Tab-separated table of C-alpha atoms and ligand atoms in Angstrom:
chain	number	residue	atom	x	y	z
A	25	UNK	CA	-19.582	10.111	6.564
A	26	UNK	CA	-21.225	8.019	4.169
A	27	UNK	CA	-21.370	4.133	4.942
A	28	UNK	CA	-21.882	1.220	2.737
A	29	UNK	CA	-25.095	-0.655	3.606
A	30	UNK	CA	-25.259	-4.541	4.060
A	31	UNK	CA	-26.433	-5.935	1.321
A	32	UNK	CA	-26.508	-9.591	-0.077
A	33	UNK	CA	-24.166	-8.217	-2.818
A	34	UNK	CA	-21.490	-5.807	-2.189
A	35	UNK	CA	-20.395	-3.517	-5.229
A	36	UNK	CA	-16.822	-3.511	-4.223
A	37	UNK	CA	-16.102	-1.284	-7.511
A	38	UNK	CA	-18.210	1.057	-6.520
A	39	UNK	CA	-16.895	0.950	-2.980
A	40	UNK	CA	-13.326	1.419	-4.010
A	41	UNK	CA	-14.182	4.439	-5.843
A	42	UNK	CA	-16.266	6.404	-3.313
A	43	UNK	CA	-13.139	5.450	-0.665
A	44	UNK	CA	-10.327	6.715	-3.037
A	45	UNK	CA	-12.461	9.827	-4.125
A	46	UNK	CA	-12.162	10.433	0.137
A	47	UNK	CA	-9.054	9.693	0.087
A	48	UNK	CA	-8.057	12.106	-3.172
A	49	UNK	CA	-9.931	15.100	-1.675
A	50	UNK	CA	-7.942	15.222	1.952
A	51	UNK	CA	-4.478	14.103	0.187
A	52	UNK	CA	-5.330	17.223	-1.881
A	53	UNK	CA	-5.169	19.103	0.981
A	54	UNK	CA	-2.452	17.779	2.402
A	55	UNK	CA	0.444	19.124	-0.412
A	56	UNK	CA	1.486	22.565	-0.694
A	57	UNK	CA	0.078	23.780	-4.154
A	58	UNK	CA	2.436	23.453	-7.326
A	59	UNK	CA	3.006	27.226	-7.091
A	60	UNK	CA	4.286	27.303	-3.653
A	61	UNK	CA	8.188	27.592	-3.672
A	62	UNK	CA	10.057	26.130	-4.676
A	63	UNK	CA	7.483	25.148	-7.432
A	64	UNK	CA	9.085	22.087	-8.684
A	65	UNK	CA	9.403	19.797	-5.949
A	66	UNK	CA	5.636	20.493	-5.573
A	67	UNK	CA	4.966	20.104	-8.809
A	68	UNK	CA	7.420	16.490	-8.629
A	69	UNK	CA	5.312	14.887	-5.585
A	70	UNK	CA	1.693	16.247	-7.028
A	71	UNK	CA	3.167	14.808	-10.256
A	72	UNK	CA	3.622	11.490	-8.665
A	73	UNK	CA	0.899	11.555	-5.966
A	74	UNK	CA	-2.038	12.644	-8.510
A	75	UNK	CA	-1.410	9.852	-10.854
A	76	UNK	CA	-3.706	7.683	-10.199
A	77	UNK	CA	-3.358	4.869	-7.750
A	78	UNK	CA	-5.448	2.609	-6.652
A	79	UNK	CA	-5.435	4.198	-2.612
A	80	UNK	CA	-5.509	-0.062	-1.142
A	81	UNK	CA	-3.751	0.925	1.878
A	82	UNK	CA	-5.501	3.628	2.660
A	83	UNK	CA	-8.582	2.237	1.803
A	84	UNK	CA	-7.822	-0.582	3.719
A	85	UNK	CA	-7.233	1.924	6.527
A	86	UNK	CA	-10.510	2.758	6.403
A	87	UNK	CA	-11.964	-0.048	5.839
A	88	UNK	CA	-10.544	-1.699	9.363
A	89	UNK	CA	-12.336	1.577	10.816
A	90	UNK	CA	-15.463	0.292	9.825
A	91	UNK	CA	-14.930	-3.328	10.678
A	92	UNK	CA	-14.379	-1.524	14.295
A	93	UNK	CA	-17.037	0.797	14.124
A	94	UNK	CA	-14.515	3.729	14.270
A	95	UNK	CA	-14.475	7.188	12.938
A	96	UNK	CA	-13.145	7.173	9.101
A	97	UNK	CA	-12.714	10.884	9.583
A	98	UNK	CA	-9.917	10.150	12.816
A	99	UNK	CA	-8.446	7.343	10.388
A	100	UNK	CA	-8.166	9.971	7.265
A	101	UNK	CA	-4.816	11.649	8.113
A	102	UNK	CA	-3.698	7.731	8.564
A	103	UNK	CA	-5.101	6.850	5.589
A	104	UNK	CA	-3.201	9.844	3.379
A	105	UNK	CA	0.121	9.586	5.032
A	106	UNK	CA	-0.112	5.368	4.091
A	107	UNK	CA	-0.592	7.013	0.590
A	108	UNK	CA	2.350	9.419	0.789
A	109	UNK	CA	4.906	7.040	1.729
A	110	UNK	CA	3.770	4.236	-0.861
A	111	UNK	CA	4.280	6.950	-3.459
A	112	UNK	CA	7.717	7.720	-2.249
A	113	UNK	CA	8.301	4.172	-2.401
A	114	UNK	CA	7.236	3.424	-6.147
A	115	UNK	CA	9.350	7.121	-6.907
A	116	UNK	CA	12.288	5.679	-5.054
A	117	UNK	CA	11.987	1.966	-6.835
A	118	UNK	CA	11.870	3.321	-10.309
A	119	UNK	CA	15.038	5.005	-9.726
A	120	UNK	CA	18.248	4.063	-12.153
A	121	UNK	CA	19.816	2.740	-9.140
A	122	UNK	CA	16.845	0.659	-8.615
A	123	UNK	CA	14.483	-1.040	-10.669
A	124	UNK	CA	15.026	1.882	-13.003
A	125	UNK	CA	11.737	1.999	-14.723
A	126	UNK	CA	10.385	4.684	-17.112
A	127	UNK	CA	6.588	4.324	-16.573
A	128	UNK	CA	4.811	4.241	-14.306
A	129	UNK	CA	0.725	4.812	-13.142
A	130	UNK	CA	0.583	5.587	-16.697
A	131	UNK	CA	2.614	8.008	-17.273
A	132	UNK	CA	6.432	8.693	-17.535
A	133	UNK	CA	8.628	7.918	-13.865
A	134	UNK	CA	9.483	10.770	-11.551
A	135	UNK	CA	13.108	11.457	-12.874
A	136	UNK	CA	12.152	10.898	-16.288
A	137	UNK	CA	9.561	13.658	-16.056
A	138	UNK	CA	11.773	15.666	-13.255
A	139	UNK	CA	15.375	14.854	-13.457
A	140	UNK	CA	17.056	12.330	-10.618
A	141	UNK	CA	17.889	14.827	-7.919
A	142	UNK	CA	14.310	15.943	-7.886
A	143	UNK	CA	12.506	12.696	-8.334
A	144	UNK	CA	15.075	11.421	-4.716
A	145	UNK	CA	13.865	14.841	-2.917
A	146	UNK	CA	10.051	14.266	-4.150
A	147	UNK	CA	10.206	10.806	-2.342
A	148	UNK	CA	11.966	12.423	0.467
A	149	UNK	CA	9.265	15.355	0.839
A	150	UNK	CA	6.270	12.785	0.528
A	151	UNK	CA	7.539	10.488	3.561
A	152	UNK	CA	8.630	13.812	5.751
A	153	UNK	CA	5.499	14.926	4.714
A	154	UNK	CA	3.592	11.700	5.688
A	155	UNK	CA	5.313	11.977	9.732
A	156	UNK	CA	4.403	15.754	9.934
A	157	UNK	CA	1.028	14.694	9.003
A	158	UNK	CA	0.817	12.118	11.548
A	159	UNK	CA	2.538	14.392	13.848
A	160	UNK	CA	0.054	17.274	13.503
A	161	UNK	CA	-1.542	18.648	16.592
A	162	UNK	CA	-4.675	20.060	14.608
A	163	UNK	CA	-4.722	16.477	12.925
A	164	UNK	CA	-4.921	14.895	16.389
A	165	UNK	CA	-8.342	15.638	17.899
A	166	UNK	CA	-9.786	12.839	19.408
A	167	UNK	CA	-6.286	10.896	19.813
A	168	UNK	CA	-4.500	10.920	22.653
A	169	UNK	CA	-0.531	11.611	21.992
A	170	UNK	CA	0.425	8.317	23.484
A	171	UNK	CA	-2.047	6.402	20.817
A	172	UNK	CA	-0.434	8.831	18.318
A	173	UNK	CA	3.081	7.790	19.145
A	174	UNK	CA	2.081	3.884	18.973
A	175	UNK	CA	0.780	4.426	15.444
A	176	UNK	CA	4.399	6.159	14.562
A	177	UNK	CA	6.744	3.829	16.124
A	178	UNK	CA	4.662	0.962	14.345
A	179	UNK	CA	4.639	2.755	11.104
A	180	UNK	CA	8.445	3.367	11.431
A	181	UNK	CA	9.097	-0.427	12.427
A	182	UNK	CA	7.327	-1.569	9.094
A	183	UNK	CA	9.045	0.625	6.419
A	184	UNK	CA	12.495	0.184	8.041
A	185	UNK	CA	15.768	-2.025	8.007
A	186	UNK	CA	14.276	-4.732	10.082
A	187	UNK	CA	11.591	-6.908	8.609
A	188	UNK	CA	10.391	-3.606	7.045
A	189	UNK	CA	9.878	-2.054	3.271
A	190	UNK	CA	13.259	-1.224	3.052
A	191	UNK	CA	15.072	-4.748	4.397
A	192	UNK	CA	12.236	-6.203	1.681
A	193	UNK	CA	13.499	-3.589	-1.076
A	194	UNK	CA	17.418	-4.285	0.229
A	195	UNK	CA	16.895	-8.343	-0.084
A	196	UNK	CA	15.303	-7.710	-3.330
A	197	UNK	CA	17.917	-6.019	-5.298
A	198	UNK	CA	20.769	-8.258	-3.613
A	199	UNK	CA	18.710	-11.161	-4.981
A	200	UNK	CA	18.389	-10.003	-8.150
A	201	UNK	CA	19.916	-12.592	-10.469
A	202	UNK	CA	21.086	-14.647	-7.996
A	203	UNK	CA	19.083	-18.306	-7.031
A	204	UNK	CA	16.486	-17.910	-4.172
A	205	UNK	CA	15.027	-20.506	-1.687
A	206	UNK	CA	11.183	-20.426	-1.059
A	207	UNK	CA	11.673	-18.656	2.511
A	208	UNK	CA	14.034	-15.904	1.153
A	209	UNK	CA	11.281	-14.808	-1.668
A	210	UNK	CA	8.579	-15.078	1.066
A	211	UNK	CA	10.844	-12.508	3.379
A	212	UNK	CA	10.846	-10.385	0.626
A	213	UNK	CA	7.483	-10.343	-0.525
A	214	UNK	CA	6.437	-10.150	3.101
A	215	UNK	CA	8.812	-7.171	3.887
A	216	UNK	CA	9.044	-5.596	0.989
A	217	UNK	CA	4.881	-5.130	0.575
A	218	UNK	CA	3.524	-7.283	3.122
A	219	UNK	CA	4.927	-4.915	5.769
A	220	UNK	CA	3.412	-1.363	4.916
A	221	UNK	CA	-0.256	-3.150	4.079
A	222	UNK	CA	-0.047	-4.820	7.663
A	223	UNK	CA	0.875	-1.480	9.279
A	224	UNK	CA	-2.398	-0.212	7.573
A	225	UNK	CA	-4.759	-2.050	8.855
A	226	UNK	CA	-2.969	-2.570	12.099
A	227	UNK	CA	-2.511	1.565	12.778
A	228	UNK	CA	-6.180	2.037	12.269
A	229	UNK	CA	-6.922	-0.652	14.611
A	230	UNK	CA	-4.773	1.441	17.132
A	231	UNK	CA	-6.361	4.431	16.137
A	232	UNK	CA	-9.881	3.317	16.685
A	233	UNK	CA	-9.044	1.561	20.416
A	234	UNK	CA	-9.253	-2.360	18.718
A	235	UNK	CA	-8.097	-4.705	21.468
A	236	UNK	CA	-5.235	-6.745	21.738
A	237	UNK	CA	-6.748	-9.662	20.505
A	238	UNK	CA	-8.623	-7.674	17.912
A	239	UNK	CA	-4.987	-6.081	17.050
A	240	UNK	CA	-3.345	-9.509	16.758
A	241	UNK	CA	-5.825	-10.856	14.223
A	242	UNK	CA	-5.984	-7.516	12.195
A	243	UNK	CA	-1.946	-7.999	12.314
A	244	UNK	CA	-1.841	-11.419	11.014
A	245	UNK	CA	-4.589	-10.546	8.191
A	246	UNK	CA	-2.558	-7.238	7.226
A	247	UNK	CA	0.461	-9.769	6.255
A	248	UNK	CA	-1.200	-12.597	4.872
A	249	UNK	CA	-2.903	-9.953	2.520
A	250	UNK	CA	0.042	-7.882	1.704
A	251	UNK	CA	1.995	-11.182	0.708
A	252	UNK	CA	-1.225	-12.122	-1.491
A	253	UNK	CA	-0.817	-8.388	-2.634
A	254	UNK	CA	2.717	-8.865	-3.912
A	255	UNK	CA	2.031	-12.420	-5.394
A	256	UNK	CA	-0.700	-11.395	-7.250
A	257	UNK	CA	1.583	-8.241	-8.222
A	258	UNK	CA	4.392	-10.984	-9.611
A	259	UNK	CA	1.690	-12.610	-11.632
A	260	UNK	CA	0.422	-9.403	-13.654
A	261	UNK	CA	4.100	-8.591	-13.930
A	262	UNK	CA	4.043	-11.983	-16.179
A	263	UNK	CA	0.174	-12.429	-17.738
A	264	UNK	CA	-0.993	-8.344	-17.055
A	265	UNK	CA	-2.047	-5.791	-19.735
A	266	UNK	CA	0.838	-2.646	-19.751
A	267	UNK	CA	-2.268	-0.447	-20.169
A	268	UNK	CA	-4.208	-1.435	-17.023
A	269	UNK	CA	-1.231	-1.522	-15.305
A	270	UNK	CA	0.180	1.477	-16.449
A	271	UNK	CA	3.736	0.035	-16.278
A	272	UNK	CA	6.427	-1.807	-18.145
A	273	UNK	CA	5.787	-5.533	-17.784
A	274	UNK	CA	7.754	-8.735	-17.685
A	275	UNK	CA	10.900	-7.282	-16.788
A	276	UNK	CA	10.474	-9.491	-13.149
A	277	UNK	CA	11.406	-12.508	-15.081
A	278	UNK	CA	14.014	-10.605	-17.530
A	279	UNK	CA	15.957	-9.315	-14.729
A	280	UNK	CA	15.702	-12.341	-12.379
A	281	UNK	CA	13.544	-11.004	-10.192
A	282	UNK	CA	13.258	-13.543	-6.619
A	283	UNK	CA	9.339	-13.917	-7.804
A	284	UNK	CA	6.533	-16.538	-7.206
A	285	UNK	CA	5.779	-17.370	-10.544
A	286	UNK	CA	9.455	-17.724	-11.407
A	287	UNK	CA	9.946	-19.964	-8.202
A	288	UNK	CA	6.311	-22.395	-8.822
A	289	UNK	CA	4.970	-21.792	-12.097
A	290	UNK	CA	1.810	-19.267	-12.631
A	291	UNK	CA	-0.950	-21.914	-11.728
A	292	UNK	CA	0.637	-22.755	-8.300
A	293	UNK	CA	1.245	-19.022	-7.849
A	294	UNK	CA	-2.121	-18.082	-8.616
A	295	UNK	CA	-3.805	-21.078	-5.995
A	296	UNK	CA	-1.437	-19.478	-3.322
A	297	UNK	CA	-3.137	-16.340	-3.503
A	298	UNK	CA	-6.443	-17.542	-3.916
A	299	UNK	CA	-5.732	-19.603	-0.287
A	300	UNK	CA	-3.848	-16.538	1.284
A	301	UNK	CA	-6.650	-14.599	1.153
A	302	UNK	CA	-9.173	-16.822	1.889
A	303	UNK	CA	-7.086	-17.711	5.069
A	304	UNK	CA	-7.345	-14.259	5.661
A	305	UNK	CA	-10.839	-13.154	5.566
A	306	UNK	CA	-11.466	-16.060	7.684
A	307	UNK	CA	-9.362	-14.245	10.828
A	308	UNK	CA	-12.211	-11.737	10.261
A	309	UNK	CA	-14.564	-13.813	10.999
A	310	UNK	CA	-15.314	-12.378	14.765
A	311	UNK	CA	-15.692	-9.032	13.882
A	312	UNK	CA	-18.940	-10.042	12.315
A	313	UNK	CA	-21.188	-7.826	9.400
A	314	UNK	CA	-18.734	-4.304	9.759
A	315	UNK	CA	-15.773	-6.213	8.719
A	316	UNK	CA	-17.631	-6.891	5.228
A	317	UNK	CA	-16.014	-3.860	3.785
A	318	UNK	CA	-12.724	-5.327	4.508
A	319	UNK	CA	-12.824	-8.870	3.510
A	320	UNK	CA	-14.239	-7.390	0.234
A	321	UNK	CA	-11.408	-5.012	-0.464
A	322	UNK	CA	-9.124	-8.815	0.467
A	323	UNK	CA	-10.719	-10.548	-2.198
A	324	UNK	CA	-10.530	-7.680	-4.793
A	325	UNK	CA	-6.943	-8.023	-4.525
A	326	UNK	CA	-6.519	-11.542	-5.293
A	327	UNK	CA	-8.816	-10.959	-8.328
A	328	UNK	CA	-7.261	-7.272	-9.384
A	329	UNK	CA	-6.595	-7.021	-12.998
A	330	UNK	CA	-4.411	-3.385	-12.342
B	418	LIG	C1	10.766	2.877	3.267
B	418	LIG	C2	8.562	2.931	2.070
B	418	LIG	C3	10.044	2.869	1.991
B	418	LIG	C4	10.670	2.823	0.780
B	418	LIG	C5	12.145	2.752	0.536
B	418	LIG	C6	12.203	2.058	-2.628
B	418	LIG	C7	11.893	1.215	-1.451
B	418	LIG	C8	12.597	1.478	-0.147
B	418	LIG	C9	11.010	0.206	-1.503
B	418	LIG	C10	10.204	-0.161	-2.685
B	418	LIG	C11	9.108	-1.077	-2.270
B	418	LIG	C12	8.140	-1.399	-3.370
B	418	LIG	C13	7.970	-0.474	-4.516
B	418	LIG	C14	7.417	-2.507	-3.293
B	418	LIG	C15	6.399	-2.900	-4.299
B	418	LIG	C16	5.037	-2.707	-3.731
B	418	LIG	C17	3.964	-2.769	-4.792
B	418	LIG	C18	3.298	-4.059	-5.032
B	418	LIG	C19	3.659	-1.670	-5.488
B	418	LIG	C20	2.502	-1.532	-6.373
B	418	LIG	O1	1.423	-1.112	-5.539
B	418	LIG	P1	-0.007	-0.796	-6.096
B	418	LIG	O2	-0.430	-1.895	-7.041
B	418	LIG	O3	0.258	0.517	-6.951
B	418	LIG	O4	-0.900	-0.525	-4.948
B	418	LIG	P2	-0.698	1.800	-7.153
B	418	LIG	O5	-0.048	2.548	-8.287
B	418	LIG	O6	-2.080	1.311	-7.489
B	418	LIG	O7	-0.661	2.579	-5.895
């Protein structure tokens, strides 16, 4: 496996692309190919998969197995199942009964392309998918099945009802339209995104034997990114360009959307982020030179222009 050298200047761009092209190459051998039956749900989650993400949680996967010195090749099938259920996610959130949006990663939603009923059982295959993956004795060499079953049950904990993507996603669409209070939109954020970037970096720290100490830090900088993530998210969703983004934009604020900008402005939004992740790349701090990767990826984020 190829690693970045230390330099004084880290090309973060090229970084990100050699990490998604490693990602892109295992997640394509992950899927069944469109012509397996029955073709179209195949077809439905390549559709949506293939699209062209940026791959920040699994990169960020990786990039916590380097600040540990671990094995990016026992992080991969972590790494592509993070990617699988974040695409089921954004298939499931465009949905009419959702945020029923029509683009997305530049190019027409799911349903739009595949009908409702598919676009539900796409996002369905892709997070079954995900669990088989992690669940995969042939994916499991070099893990034991206890360290295995940690990474699940943390995984599961951080997309579910409780403080997870989908009590984020639930408080979101009750809020919708509705007045908010600072610590309700920070639940949200923090759930609804927050939640599956923290169980990124913190499943690769299990993975690759970090400590509990180490594991505590990693937690607390997995949050504090992911609610930088979604704040800086709000703030294209107000100032971005639709062809960067390769979405719809400024329907947060037409649909009263519980967002940072709407609560404090763009300026104060854009300072909070800017401090998040500073605050956050300083908890790195005692995993010395390794974790260089990672603070980089941090600090793309609060600067990302897609
Ligand atoms: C249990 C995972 C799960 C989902 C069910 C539908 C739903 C409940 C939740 C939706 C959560 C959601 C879409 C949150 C927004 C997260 C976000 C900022 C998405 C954009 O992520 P990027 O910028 O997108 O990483 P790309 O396309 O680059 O991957």
């Amino acid at each position: 496996m190829t690693r970045v050298i230390e330099s004084a200047r880290f090309d973060i761009a090229a970084y990100l692309g050699e990490r998604r092209r490693m990602v892109d190459d295992r997640l394509a051998t992950c899927l069944p190919p469109e012509s397996a039956y029955p073709e179209i749900i195949h077809q439905a989650m390549r559709y949506s998969l293939f699209a062209g993400g940026k791959r920040i949680r699994p990169i960020l996967a990786l990039a916590t197995a380097e600040a540990l010195d671990g094995d990016l090749d026992r992080v991969l099938p972590l790494a592509c199942a993070l990617e699988l259920i974040h695409t089921y996610s954004l298939i499931h959130d465009d949905l009419p009964a959702m945020d029923d949006d029509d683009y997305r990663r530049g190019q027409p939603t799911c349903h739009t392309k595949f009908g409702e009923g598919i676009a539900i059982l796409a996002g369905n295959g892709l997070l079954t998918l995900a669990f088989r993956l992690l669940s995969e004795p042939s994916e499991g060499e070099g893990h034991t099945d206890r360290i295995r079953l940690r990474v699940i049950h943390h995984l599961c904990r951080a997309i579910g009802t409780s403080e997870g993507v989908i009590a984020g996603q639930v408080a979101d669409l009750t809020t919708q339209g509705k007045t908010f209070t600072a610590e309700e939109l920070r639940y949200i954020h923090s759930a609804k995104t927050g939640a599956l970037i923290e169980a990124s970096v913190s499943c690769a720290g299990i993975l690759c034997d970090a400590d509990p100490a180490e594991l505590e830090r990693l937690g607390r900088f997995g949050l504090t990114v992911g609610l930088a993530f979604q704040i800086v998210d709000d703030i294209l969703d107000e100032t971005g360009s639709p062809e960067e983004l390769g979405k719809t934009l400024g329907k947060d604020r037409r649909e009263g959307k519980a967002t940072y900008p709407a609560l404090y402005g763009l300026e104060k939004s854009r300072a909070e982020s800017v401090r998040l992740i500073e605050e956050a790349v300083e908890l790195l701090k005692p995993f010395g030179p390794p974790a260089r990767p990672l603070a980089e990826v941090a600090r793309f984020i609060s600067v990302r222009r897609f």
